Coordinates of C-alpha atoms in Angstrom, one line a residue:
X1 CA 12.5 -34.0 -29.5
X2 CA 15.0 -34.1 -26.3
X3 CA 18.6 -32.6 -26.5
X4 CA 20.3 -36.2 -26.7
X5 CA 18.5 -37.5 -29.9
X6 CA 19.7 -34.1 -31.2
X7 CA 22.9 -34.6 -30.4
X8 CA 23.1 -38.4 -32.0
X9 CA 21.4 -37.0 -35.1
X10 CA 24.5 -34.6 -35.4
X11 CA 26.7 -37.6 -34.9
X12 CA 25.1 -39.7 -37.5
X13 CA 25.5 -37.3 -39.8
X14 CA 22.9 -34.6 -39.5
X15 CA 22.9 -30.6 -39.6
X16 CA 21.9 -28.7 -36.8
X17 CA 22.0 -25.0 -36.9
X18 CA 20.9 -22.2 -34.1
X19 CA 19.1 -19.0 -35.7
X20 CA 19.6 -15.9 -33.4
X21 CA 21.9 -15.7 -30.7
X22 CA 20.5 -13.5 -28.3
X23 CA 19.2 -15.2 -24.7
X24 CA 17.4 -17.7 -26.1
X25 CA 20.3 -18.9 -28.4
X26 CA 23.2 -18.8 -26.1
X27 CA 21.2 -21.0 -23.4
X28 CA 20.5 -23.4 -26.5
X29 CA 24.1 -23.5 -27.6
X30 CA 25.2 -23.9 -23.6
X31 CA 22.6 -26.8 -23.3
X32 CA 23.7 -28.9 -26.7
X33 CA 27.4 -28.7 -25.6
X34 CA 26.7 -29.5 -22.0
X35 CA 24.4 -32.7 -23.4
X36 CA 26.3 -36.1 -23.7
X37 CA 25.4 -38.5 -26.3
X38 CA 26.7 -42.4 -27.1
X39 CA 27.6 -41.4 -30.5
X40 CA 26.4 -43.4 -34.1
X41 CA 26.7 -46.8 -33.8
X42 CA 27.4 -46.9 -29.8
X43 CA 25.0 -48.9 -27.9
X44 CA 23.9 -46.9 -24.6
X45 CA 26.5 -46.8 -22.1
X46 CA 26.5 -49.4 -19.0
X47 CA 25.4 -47.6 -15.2
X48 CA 27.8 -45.7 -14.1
X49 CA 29.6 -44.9 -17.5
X50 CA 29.9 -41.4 -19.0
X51 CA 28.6 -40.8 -22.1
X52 CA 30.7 -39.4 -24.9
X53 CA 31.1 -35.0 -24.4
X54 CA 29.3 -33.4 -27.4
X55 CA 31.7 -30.3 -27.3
X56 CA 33.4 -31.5 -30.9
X57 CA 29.8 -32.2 -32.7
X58 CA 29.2 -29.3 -35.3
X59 CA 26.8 -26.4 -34.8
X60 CA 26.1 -23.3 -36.7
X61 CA 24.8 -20.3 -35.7
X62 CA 23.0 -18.0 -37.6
X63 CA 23.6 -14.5 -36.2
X64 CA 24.0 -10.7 -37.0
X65 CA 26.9 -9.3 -38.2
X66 CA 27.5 -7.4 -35.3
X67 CA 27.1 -10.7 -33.3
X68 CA 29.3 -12.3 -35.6
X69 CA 32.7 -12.0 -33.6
X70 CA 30.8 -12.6 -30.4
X71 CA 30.3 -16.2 -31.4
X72 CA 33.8 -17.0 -32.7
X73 CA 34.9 -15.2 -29.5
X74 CA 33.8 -18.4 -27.9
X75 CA 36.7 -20.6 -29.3
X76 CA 34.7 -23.3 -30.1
X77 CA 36.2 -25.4 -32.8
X78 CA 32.8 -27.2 -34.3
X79 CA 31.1 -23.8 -34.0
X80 CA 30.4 -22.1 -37.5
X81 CA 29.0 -19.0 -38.1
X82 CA 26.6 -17.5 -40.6
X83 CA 25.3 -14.2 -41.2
X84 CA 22.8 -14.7 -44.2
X85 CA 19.9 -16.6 -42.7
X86 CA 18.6 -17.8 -46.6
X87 CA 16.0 -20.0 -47.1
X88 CA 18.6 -22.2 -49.1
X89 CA 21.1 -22.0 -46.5
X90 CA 18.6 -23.1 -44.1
X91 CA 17.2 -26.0 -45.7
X92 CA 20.9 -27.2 -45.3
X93 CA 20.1 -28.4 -41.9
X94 CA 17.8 -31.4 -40.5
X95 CA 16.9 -29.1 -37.4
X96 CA 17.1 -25.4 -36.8
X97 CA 16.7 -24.5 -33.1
X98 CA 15.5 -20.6 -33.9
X99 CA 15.1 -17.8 -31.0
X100 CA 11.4 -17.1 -30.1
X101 CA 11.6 -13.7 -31.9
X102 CA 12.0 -15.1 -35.3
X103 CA 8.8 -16.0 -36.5
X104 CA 8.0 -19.6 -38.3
X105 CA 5.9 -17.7 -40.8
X106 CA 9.0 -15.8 -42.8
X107 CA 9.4 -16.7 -46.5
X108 CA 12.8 -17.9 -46.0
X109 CA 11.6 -20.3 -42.8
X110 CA 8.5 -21.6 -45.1
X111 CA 10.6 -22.5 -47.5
X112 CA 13.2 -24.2 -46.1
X113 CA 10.5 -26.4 -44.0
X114 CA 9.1 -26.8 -47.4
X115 CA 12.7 -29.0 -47.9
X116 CA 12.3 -30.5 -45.0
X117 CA 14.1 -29.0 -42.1
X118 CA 12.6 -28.9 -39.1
X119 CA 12.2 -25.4 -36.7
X120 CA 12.1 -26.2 -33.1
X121 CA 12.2 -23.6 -29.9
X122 CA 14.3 -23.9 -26.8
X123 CA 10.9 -24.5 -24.8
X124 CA 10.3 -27.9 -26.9
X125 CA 13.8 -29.2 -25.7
X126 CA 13.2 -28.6 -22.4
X127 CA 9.8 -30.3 -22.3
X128 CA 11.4 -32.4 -24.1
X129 CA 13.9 -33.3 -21.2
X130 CA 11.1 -33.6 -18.4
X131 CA 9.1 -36.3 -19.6
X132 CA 8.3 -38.8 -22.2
X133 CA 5.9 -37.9 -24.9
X134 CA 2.9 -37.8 -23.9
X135 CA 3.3 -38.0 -20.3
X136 CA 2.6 -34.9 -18.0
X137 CA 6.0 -33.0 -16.7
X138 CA 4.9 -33.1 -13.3
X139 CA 4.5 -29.5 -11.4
X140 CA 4.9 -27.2 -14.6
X141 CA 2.6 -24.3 -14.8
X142 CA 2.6 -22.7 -18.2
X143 CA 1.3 -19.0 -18.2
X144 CA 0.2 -17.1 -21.3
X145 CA -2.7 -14.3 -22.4
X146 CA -2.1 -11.3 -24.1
X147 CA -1.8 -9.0 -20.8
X148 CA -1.3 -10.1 -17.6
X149 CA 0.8 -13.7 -18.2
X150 CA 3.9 -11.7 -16.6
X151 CA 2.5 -10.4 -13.0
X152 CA 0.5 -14.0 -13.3
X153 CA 3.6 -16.2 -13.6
X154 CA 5.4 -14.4 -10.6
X155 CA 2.5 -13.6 -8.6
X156 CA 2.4 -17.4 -8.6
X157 CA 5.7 -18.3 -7.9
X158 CA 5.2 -16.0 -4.9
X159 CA 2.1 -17.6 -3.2
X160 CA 3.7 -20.9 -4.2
X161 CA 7.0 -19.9 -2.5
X162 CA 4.8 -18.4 0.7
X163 CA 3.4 -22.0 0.6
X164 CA 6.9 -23.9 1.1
X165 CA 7.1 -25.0 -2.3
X166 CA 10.6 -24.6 -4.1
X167 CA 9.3 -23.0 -6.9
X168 CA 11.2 -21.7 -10.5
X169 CA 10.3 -18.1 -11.8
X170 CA 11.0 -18.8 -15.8
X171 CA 10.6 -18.7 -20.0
X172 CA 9.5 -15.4 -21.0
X173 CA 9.7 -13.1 -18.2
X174 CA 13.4 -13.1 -18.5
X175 CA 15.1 -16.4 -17.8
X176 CA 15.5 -19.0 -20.9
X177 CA 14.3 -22.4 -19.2
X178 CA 17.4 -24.0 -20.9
X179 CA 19.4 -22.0 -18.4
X180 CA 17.8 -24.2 -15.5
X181 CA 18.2 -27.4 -17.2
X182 CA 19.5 -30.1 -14.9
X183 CA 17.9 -28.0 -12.4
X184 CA 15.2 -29.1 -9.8
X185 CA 12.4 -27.4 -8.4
X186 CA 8.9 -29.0 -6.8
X187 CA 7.0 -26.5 -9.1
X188 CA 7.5 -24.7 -12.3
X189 CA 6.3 -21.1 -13.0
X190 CA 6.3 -20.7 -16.5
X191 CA 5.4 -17.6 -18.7
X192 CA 5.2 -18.4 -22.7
X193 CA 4.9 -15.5 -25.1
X194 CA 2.8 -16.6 -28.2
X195 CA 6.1 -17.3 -29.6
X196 CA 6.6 -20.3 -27.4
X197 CA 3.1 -21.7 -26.6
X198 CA 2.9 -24.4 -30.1
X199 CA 6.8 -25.3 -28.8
X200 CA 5.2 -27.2 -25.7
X201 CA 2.8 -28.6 -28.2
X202 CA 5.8 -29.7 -30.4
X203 CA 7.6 -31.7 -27.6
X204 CA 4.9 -34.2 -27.2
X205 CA 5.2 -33.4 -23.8
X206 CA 1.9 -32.2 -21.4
X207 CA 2.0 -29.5 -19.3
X208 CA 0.7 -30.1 -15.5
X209 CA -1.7 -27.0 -15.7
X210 CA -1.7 -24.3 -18.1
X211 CA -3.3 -20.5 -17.9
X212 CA -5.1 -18.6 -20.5
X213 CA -5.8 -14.8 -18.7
X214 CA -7.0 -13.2 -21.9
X215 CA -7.0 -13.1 -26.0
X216 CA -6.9 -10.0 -27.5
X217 CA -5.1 -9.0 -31.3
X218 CA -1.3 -8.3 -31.1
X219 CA 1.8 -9.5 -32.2
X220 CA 0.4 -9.9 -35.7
X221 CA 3.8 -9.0 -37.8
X222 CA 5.1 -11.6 -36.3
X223 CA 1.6 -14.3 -36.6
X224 CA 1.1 -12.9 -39.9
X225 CA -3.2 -13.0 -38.9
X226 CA -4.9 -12.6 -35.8
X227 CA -6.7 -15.4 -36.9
X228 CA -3.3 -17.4 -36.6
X229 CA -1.9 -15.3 -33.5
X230 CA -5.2 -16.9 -31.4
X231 CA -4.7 -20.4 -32.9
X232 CA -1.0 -19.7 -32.2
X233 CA -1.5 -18.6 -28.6
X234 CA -4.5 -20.9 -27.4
X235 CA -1.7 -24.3 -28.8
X236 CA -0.8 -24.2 -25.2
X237 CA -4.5 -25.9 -24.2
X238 CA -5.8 -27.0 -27.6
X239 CA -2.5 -29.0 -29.0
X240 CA 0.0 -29.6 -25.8
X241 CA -2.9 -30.9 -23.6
X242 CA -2.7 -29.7 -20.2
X243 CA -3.6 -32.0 -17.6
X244 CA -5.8 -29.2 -16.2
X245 CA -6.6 -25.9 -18.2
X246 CA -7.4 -22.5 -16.1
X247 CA -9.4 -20.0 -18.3
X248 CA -10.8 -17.0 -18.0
X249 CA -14.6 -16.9 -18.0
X250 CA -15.4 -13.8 -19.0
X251 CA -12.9 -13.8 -22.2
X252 CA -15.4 -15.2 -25.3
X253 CA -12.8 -16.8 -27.4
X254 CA -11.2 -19.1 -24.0
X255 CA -15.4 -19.4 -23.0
X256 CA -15.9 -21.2 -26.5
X257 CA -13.6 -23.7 -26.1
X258 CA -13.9 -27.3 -26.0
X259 CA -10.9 -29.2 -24.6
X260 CA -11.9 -33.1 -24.3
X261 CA -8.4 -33.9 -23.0
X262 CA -8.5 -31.6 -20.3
X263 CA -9.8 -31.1 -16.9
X264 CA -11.3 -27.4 -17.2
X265 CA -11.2 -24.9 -14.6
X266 CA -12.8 -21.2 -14.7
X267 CA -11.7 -18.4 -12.7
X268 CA -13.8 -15.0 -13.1
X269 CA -17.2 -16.9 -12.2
X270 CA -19.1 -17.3 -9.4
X271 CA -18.4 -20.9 -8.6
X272 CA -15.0 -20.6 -8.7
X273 CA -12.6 -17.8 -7.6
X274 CA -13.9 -13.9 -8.7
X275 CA -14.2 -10.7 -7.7
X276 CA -17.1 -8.6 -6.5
X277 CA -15.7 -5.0 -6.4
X278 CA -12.7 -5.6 -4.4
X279 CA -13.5 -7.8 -2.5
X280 CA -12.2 -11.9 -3.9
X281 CA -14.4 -14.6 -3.3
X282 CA -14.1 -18.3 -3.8
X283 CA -17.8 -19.6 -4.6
X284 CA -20.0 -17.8 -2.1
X285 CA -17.3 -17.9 0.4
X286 CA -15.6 -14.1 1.3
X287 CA -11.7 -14.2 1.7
X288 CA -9.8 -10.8 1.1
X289 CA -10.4 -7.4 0.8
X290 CA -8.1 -6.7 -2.9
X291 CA -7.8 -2.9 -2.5
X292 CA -5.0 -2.4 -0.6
X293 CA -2.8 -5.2 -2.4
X294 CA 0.6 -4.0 -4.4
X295 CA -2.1 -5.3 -8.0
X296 CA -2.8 -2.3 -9.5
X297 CA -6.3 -2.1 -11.9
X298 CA -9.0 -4.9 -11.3
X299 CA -7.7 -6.7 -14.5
X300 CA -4.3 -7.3 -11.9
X301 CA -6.3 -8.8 -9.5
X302 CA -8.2 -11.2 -11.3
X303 CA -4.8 -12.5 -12.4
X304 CA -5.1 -13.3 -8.6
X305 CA -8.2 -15.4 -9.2
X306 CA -6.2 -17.3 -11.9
X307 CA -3.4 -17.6 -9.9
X308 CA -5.2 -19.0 -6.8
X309 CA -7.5 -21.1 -9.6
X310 CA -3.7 -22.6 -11.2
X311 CA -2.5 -23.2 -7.0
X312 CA -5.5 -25.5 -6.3
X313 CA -5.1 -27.1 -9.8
X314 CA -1.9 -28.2 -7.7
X315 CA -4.0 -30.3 -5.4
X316 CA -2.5 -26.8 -2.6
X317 CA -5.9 -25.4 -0.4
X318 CA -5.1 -22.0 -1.7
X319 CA -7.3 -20.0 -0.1
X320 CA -4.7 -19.6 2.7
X321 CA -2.2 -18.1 0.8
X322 CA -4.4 -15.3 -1.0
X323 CA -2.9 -12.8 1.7
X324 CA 0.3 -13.6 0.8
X325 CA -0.1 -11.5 -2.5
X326 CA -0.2 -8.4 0.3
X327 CA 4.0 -9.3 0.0
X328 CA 3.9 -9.3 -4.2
X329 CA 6.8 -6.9 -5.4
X330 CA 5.0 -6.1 -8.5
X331 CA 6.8 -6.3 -12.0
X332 CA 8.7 -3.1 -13.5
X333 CA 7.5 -1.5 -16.5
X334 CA 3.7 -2.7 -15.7
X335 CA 1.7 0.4 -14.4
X336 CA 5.2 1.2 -12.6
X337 CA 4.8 4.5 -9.9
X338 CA 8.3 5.7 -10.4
X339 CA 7.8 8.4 -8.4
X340 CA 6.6 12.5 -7.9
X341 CA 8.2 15.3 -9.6
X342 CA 7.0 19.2 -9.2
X343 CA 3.8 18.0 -8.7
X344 CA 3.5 15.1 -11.5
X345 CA 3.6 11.4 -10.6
X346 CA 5.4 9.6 -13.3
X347 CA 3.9 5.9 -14.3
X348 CA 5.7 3.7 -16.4
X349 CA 3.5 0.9 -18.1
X350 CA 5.8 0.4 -21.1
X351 CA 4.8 -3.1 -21.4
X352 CA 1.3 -1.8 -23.1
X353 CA 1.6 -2.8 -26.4
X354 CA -1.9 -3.1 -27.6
X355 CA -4.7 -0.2 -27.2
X356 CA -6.5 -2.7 -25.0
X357 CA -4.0 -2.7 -22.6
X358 CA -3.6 1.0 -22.4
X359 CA -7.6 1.0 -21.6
X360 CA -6.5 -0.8 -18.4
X361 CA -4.1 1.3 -17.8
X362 CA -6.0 4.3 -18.0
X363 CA -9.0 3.0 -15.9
X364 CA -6.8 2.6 -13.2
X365 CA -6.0 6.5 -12.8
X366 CA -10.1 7.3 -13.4
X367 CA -11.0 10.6 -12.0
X368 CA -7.2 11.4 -12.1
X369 CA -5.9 14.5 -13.7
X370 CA -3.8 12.5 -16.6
X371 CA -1.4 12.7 -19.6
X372 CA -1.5 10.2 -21.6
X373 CA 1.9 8.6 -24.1
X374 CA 0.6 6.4 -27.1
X375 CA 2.4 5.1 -30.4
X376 CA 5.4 3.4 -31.3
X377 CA 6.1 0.8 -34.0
X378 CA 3.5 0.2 -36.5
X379 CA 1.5 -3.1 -36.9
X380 CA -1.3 -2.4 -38.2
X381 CA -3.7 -3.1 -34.7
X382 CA -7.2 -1.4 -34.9
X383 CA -7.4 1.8 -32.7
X384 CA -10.8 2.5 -33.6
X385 CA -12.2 1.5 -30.6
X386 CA -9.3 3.2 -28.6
X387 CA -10.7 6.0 -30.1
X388 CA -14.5 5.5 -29.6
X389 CA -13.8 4.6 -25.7
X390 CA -12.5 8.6 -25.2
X391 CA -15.7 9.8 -26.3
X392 CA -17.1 8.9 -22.7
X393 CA -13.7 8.2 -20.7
X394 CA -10.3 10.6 -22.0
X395 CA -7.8 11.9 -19.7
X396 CA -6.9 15.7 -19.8
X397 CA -4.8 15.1 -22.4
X398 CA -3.3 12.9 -25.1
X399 CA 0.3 13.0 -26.4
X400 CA 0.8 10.8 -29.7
X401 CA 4.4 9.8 -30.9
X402 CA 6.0 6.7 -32.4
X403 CA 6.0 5.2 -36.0
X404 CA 1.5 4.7 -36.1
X405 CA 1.1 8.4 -34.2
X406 CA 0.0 10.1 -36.7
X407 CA -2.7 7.4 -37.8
X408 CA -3.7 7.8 -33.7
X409 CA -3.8 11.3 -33.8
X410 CA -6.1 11.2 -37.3
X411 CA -8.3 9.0 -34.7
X412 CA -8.4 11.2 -32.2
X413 CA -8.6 14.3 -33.7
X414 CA -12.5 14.6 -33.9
X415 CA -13.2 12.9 -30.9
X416 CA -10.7 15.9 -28.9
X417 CA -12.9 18.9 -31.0
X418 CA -15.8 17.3 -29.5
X419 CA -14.9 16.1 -25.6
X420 CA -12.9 19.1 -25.1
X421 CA -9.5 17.0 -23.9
X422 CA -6.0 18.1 -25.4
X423 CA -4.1 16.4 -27.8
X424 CA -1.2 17.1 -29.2
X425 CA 1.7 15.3 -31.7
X426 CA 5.6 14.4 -30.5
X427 CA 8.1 13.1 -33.0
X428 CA 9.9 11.1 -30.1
X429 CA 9.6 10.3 -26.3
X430 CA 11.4 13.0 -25.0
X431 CA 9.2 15.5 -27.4
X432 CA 6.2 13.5 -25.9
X433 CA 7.0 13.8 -22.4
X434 CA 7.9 17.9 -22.7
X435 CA 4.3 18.3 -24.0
X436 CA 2.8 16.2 -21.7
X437 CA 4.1 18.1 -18.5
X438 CA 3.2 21.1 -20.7
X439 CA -0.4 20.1 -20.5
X440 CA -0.3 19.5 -16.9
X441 CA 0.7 21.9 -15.6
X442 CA 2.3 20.8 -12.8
X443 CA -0.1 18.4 -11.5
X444 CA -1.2 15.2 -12.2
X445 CA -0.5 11.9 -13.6
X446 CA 2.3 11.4 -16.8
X447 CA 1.4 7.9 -17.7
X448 CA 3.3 5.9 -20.5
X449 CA 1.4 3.2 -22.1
X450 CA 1.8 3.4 -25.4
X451 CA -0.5 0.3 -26.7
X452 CA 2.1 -0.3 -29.1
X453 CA 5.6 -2.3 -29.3
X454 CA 8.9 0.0 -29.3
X455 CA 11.2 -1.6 -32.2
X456 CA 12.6 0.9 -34.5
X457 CA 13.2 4.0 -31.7
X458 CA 14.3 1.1 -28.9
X459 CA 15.4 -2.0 -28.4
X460 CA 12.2 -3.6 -26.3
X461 CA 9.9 -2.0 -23.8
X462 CA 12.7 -2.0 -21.4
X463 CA 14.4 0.4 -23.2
X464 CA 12.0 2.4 -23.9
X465 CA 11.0 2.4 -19.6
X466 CA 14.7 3.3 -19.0
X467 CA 14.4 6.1 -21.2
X468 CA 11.2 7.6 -19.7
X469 CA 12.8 7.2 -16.0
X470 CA 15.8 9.1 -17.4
X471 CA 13.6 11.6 -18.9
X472 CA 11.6 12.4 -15.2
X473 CA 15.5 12.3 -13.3
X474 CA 14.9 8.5 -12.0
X475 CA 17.6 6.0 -11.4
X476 CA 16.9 3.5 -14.2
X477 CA 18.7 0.4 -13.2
X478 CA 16.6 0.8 -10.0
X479 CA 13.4 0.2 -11.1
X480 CA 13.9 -2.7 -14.5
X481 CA 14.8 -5.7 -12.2
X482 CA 12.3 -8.4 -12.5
X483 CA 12.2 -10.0 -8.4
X484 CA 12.3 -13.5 -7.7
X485 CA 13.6 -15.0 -11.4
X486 CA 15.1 -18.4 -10.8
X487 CA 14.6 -21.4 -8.2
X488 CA 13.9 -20.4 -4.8

């Protein structure tokens, strides 16, 4: 569905409301009111004449209290607001463009789709605006995995960038695409959380190459299953057809697949770009020693494999560019060395939100002297195997907070009597981090990776990053930038 036809649905008649006004929903409302439509009854308009300005179509947003005066701050006429997102006040309107945050699968959304109103994403409109359905948007690369679709997404805009190509950094990682509408750019770097991927599906619109790095349970308040979160996040190359498909090989769910519209392409095996050890190899052929590259943890650097796999999807020889990555700025909050104090090195991978992920983490800082931060917000993930994996590999000590640290600590607990490491309880972050350092002892590694979202003590994992800078006397606005968003 492209932005226009929304626009002349409003005309003729038709409801269209925005739910959540956060980033998302402000580059949605900037994008309808900057579209130009010919209005009911109009035939299109001859070259070279402007189409009628949308600016006095109605639009509601549905927003937060608190947001409430924000909106009307805007002085927009045809804007209405509402703060009761119902199911019967939804199923008032023919389209609802929603945030990516507010899940589909909410009683109030079910129903109202029930009635017939449609829920849409930002993502589909822009697809939407790059080609027809069922054509290929020429030069988009869509990113997405459970861990590692962020460093992916930019370490491929970099190698792109180091290859001439103007190249857009966008979508998840912390620029709305709607914000570069209009925009040109001879390649586009996209990252989709599992919020967005079925949006690309629901444009009609085919991706030029899309990237699967790994599946692995999370998000599942939101999904409602994990059976749904991995038919939710693998839409991106099972429903929107990619032209070509880059998959991990050694993840079992992407291995299973059968794509019969796509061209498949493997990274992580020996014919095709991999590592052995550290060193990265394109079929039999030796390229780069990894080790010394800014990628920290093997599972960073076979994001390079998928990112070098993605380049040469691109029809680019990418084997050139691989030591490019040597000039990567990696991403903050994602196994982040803030820096040494009295003897401790602070690391900041508050992006961990799944235990998987703080596996990684830890492997990274093996034979290390570390204290390790776990818990947050509940959602029920399985830690149980968390928990079997210290029996052979724990750090010197494990501090639980958060919302599900209790249930970790009940986990751990045994496993701690046996192996001999220390673990110890914290009703917040700052508790967390005092006991940590306590169990240091002045040297070592204090490493947040909580393997668990942050809502209810913070606002989102940058937040919570901020917070543990502050707490180890680092400049937080120094270290949360994400490099290189945008066209360059």
């Amino acid at each position: 569905m492209r932005i226009s036809p929304l626009d002349a649905l409003a005309a003729q008649g038709g409801r269209i409301a925005l739910w959540g006004w956060g980033r998302e929903g402000r580059a949605a409302y900037a994008a309808l009111r900057a579209a130009r439509v010919a209005g009911p009854g109009v035939s299109e308009p001859a070259s070279g004449e402007r189409r009628a300005s949308t600016a006095a179509l109605p639009l509601t947003v549905f927003c937060t209290p608190a947001e409430a005066d924000a909106v009307r701050g805007l002085g927009d006429p045809a804007l209405l607001v509402e703060t009761e997102a119902s199911a019967e006040r939804l199923a008032r309107f023919a389209v609802v463009i929603k945030s990516p945050g507010i899940s589909p699968y909410r009683p109030e959304a079910v129903a109202a789709a029930a009635q017939g109103t449609r829920f849409i994403g930002g993502t589909a409109l822009w697809f939407a605006q790059r080609a027809a359905p069922g054509e290929i948007a020429a030069g988009t690369i869509c990113v997405t995995g459970t861990k590692g679709k962020s460093t992916t997404t930019a370490l491929l805009a970099h190698l792109l960038r180091s290859a001439g190509r103007r190249t857009a950094l966008a979508g998840n990682i912390g620029l709305p695409l709607l914000e570069l509408q209009g925009a040109q750019a001879d390649a586009w770097a996209i990252e989709l959380s599992s919020y967005q991927t079925g949006d690309v599906a629901a444009s009609g619109v085919r991706p030029d190459v899309a990237v699967v790095t790994n599946i692995f349970p999370e998000h599942l308040d939101w999904h409602g299953s994990e059976q749904r979160y991995v038919e939710d996040k693998l839409a991106l190359v099972t429903q929107a057809r990619p032209r070509i498909a880059v998959l991990n090989a050694a993840d079992p769910r992407l291995a299973a697949l059968t794509l019969p519209d796509s061209e498949v392409r493997w990274f992580g095996r020996a014919d095709g770009w991999h590592l052995r050890g550290d060193v990265l190899y394109r079929g039999d052929a030796s390229v780069l020693d990894t080790a010394g590259l800014p990628l920290p943890g093997r599972h960073n650097r076979g994001n390079l494999c998928a990112v070098l796999t993605a380049i040469e999807a691109l029809g680019i020889d990418a084997a050139p560019l691989a030591a490019a990555a040597a000039g990567f700025v990696p991403l903050p909050h994602r196994l982040q060395t803030l820096g040494t104090r009295d003897g401790v090195t602070w690391v900041n991978d508050s992006i961990s939100t799944t235990p998987h992920a703080t596996l990684a983490a830890l492997d990274v800082f093996a034979g290390r002297r570390v204290a390790l931060l776990v818990g947050g917000h509940d959602r029920g993930l399985d830690w149980q195997a968390f928990a079997d994996a210290m029996q052979a590999h724990a750090p010197h000590a494990i501090v639980t907070m958060g919302a599900n640290g209790p249930r970790i600590h009940a986990l751990l607990a045994p496993v701690a009597r046996a192996r001999g490491f220390a673990l110890a309880q914290a009703g917040d972050l700052a508790a967390a981090v005092a006991q940590a350092r306590a169990a240091l002892g002045g040297e070592g590694v204090l490493l947040l990776s909580p393997g668990a979202p942050s809502f209810g003590a913070y606002r989102d994992y940058t937040a919570r990053g901020r917070h543990f800078a502050e707490l180890g006397g680092f400049d937080p606005d120094a270290i949360t930038a994400i490099p290189g968003l945008g066209i360059a």
